Coordinates of C-alpha atoms in Angstrom, one line a residue:
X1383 CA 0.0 0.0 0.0
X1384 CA 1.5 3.2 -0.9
X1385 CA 1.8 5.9 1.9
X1386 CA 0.5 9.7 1.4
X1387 CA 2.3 12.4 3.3
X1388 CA 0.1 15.0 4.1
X1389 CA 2.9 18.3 3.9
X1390 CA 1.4 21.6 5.4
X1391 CA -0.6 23.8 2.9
X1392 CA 2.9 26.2 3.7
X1393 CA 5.3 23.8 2.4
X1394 CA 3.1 23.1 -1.1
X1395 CA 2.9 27.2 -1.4
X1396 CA 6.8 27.5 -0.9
X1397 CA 6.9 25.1 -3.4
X1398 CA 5.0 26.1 -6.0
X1399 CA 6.5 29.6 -5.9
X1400 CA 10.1 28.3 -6.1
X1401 CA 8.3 26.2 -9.4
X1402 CA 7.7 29.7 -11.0
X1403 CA 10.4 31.4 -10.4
X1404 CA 12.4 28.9 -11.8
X1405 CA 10.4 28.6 -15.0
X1406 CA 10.8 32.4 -15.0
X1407 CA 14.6 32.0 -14.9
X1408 CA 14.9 29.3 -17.4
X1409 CA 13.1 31.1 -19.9
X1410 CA 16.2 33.7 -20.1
X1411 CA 15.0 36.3 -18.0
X1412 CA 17.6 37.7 -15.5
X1413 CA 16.8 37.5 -11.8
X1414 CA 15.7 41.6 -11.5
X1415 CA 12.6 40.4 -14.2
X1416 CA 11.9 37.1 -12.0
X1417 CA 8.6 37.4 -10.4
X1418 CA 7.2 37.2 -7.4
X1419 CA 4.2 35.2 -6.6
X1420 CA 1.3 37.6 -5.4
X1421 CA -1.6 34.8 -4.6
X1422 CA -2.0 31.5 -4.5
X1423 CA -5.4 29.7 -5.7
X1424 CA -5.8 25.9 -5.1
X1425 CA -2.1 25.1 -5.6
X1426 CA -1.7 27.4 -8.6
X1427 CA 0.1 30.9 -8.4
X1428 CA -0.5 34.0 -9.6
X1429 CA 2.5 36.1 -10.2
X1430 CA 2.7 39.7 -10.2
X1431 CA 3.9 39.7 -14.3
X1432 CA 0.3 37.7 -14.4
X1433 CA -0.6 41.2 -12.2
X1434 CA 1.0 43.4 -14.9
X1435 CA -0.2 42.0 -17.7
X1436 CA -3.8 41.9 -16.8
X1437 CA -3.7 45.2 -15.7
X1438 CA -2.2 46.6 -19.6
X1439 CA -5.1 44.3 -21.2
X1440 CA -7.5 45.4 -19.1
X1441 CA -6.6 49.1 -19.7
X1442 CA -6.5 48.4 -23.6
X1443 CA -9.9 47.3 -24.0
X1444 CA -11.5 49.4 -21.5
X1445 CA -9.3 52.6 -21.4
X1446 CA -9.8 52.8 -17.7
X1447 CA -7.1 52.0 -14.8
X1448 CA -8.5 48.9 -12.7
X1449 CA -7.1 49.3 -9.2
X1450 CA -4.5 46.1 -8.3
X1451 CA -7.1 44.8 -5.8
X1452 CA -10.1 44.4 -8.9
X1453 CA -7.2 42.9 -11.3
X1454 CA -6.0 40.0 -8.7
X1455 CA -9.4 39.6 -7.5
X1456 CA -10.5 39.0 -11.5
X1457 CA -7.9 36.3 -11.8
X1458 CA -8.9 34.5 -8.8
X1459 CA -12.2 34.3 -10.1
X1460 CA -10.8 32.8 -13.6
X1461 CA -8.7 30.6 -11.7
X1462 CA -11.4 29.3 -9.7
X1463 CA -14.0 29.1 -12.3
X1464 CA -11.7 27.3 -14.6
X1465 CA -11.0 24.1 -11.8
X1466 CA -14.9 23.8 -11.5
X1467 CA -15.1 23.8 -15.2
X1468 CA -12.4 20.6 -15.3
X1469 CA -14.5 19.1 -12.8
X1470 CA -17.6 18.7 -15.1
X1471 CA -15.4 17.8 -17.9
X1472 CA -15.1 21.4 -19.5
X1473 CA -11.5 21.6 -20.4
X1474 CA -11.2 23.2 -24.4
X1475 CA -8.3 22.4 -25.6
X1476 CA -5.3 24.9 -27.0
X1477 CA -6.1 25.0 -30.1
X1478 CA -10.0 25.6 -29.2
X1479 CA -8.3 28.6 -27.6
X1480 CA -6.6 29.2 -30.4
X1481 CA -9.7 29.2 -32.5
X1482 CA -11.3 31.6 -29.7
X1483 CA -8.6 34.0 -30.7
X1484 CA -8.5 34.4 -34.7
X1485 CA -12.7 34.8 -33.9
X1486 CA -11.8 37.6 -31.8
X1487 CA -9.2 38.8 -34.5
X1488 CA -12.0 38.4 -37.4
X1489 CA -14.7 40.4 -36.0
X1490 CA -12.3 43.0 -35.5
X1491 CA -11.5 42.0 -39.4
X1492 CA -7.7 41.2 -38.7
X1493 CA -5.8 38.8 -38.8
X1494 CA -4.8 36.5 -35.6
X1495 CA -1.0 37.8 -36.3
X1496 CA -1.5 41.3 -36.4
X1497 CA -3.8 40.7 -33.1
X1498 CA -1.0 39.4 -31.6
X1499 CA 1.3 42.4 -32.8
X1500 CA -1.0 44.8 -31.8
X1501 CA -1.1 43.6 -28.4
X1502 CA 2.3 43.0 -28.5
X1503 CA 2.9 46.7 -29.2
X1504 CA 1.1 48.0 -26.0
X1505 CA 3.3 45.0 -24.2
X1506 CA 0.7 42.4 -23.0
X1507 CA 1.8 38.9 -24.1
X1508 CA -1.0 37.2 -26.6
X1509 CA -1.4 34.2 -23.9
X1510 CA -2.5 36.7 -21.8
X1511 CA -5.8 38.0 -23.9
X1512 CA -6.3 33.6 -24.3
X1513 CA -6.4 33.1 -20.7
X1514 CA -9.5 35.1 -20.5
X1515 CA -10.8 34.0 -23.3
X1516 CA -10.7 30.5 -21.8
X1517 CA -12.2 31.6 -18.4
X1518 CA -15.0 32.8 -20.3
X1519 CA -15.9 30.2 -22.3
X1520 CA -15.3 27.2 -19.7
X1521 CA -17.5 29.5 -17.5
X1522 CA -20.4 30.0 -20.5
X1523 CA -20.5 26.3 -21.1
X1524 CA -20.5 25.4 -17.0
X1525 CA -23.3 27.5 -16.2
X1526 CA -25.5 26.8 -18.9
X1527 CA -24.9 23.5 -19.3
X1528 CA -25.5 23.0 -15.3
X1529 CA -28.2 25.6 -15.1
X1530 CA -29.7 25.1 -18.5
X1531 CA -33.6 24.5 -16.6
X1532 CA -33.6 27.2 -14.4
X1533 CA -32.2 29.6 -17.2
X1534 CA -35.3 29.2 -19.1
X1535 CA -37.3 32.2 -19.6
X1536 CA -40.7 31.4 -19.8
X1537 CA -43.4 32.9 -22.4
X1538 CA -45.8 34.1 -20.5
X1539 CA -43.3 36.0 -18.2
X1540 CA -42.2 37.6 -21.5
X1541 CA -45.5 38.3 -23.3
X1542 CA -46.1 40.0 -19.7
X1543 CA -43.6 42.2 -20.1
X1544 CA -44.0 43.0 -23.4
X1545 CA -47.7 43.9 -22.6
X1546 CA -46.5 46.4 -20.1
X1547 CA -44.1 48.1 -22.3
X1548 CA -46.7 48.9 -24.4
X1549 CA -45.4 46.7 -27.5
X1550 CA -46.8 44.2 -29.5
X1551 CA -45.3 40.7 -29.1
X1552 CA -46.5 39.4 -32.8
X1553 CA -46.1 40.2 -36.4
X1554 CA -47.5 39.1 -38.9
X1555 CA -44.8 37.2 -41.2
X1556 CA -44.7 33.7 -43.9
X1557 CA -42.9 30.6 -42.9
X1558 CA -41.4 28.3 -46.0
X1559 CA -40.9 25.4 -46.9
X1560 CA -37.3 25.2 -48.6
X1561 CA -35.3 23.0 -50.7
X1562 CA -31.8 24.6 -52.0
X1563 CA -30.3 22.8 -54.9
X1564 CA -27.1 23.3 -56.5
X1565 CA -25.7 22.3 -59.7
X1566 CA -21.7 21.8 -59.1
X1567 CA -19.3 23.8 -61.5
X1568 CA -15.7 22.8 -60.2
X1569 CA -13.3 25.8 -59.1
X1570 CA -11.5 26.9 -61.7
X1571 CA -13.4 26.3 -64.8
X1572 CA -14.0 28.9 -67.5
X1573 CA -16.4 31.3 -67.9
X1574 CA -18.0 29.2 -70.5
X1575 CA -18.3 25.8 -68.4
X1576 CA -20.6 28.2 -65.7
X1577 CA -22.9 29.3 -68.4
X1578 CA -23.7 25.9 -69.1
X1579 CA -24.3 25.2 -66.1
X1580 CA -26.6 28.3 -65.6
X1581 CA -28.1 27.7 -68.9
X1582 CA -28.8 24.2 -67.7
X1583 CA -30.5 25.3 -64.9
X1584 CA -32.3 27.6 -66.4
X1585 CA -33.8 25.2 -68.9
X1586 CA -34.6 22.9 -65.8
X1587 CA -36.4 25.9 -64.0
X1588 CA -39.0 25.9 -66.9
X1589 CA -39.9 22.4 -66.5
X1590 CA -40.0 22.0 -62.7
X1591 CA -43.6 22.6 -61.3
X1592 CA -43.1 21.0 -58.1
X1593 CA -41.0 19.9 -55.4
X1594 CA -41.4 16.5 -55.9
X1595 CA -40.1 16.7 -59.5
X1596 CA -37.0 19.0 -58.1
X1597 CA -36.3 15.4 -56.3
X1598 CA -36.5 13.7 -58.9
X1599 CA -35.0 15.7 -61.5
X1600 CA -31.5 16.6 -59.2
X1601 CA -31.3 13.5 -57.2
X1602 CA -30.1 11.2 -60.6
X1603 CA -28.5 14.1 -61.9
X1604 CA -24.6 14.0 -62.4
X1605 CA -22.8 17.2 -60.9
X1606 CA -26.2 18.1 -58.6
X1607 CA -27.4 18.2 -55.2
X1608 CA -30.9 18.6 -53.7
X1609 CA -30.6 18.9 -49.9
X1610 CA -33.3 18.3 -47.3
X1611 CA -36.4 20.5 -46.8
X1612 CA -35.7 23.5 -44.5
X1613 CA -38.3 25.7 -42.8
X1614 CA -37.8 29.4 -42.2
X1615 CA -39.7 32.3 -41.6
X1616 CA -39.3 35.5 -43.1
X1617 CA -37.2 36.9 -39.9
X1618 CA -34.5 34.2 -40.7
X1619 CA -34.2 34.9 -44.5
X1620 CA -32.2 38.0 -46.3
X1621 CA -34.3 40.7 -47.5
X1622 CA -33.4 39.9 -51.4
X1623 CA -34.3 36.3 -50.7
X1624 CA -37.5 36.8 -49.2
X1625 CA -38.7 39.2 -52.1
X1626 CA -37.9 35.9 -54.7
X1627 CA -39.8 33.7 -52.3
X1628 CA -42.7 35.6 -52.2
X1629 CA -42.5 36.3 -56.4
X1630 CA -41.8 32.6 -56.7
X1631 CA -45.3 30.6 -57.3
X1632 CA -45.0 27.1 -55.3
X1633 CA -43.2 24.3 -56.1
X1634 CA -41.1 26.2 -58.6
X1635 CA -37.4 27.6 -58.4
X1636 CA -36.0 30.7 -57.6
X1637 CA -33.7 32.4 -60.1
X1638 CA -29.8 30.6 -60.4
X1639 CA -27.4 32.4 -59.0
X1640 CA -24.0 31.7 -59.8
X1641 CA -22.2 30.8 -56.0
X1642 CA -18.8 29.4 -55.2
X1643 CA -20.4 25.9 -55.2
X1644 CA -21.6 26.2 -58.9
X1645 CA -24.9 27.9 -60.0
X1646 CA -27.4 27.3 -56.7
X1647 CA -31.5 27.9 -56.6
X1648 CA -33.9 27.0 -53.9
X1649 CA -37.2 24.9 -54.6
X1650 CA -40.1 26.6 -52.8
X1651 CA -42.4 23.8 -51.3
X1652 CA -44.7 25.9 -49.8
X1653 CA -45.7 29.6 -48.3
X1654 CA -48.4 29.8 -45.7
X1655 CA -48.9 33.1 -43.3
X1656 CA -47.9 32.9 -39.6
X1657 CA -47.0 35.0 -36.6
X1658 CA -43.6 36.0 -35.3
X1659 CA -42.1 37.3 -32.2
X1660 CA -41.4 41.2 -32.7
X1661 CA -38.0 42.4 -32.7
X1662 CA -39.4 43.9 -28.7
X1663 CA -40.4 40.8 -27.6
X1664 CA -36.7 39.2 -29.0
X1665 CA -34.9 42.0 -27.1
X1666 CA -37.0 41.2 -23.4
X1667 CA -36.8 37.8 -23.9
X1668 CA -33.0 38.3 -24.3
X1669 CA -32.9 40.8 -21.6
X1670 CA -34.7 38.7 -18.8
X1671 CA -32.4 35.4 -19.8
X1672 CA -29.0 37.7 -19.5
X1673 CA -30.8 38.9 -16.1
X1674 CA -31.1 35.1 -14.8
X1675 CA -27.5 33.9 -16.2
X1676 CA -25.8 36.6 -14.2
X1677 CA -27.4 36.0 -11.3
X1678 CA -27.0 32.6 -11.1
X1679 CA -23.4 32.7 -12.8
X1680 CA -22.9 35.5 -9.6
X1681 CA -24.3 33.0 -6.8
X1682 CA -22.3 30.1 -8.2
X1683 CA -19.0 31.9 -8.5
X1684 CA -19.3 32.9 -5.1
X1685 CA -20.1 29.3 -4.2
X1686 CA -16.9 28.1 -5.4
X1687 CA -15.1 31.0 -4.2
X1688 CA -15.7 30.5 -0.3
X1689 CA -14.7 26.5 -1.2
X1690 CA -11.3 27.5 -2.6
X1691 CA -8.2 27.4 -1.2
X1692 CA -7.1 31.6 -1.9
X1693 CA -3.9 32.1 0.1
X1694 CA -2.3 36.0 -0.5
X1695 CA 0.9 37.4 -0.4

């Protein structure tokens, strides 16, 4: 039977802080740049560069100067958030972080190198802007996934509220039966080969009267794909679509268009009026959910918090 020494909580602190600076050292840095470990959280240090750092991101993205107190107490949080996250399994992996960061990168429509020279420039390390990008998605996926009943916002709460704001909570709208089809033109073919293809389709638009012969027609076809029917409504279809659809008598095709995938149309099943939330009602029911989430993300985090093992410098 093997034996387990229980050292003091001390001893494993000591420890862990000789770890870091080490790692410090060994990465070429001379002693006066070593750092100092400022907290530790369950075993794992925060160093005052992790300080430093967190303080110049936070001042990028906020232009505001977060006292030291808010900054440490932030990464204690992520710290502890991201432990409870490995204990249900919620553990991405680097390059899920990775793909975190050139999302980040694209909506600011750069690229994930000249994010990381950006940040670079004001002197916070790229791993630093990941690590909070991982504390908040391991947190995300924890709390909903753990708190996905509770965090459901019912309809009559929101039709309520919508009723005394004043607003109306239904439009009227079309739902519609969809099937796209596409007729392959392989990249890099000439300008000839696509009108062809479009000329083809064109021909095959005149004859098709119904859905059922779209099947028929485009599932034996060479080069030609009918996928499955879809069913939108006219708040989850493009503006230009949605005019087609409505000019488009049933069972016929909309007009090819000529798309990366080859020349593309969409077989319109059917068209029948319904009712649709308002953009109002969207906007409370979105409200009243981010209203639950950070209440219950608030209680849990404090939860976990007084069950940690925070030690300070």
């Amino acid at each position: 039977m093997t034996t387990i020494t229980l050292l003091p909580r001390r001893f494993w602190s000591l420890i862990a802080g000789g770890a870091v600076a080490l790692a410090v050292l060994a990465g070429g840095a001379s002693p006066l740049q070593a750092q100092s470990v400022a907290v530790m959280v369950n075993g794992e240090p925060i160093t005052t560069l992790d300080i430093e750092q967190r303080t110049k991101l936070n001042f990028l993205t906020t232009r505001k100067q977060m006292p030291r107190k808010e900054v440490i107490e932030e990464l204690i949080d992520e710290k502890v958030k991201i432990k409870e996250a490995k204990r249900f399994g919620v553990d991405p992996s680097a390059s899920d972080i990775d793909q975190a960061f050139a999302g980040m990168s694209q909506r600011m429509r750069i690229t994930p190198e000249q994010l990381t020279k950006s940040l670079e420039s004001q002197g916070v390390r790229p791993e630093t802007l990941k690590a909070r990008l991982k504390a908040e998605m391991v947190w995300g996926s924890l709390v909903r996934g753990r708190f996905k009943e509770s965090l459901q916002v019912g309809e009559k709460d929101v039709a309520d509220a919508a009723q005394q704001s004043g607003e109306p909570t239904q439009a009227d709208a079309f739902e519609y039966r969809l099937q796209p089809i596409v007729l392959i033109v392989p990249r890099g073919s000439a300008p000839s080969a696509i009108d062809l293809r479009r000329k083809e389709a064109e021909s095959l638009r005149e004859r098709v009267q119904s859905c059922e012969q779209a099947n028929s027609y485009f599932k034996s076809m060479q080069n030609a794909a009918i996928r499955g029917i879809v069913t939108k409504t006219s708040a989850d279809i493009p503006g230009p679509l949605r005019e087609l659809l409505d000019k488009t008598p049933i069972g016929r095709l909309t007009p090819p268009e000529i798309t990366k995938q080859g020349v593309e149309m969409v077989a319109l099943c059917d068209r029948k009026p319904t009712k649709i939330d308002t953009p109002k009602k969207r906007e409370i029911r979105e409200k009243m959910y981010t209203q639950k989430y950070e209440a219950k993300s608030k209680a849990y985090l404090a939860d976990i918090r007084k069950a940690a093992m925070i030690e300070y410098r």
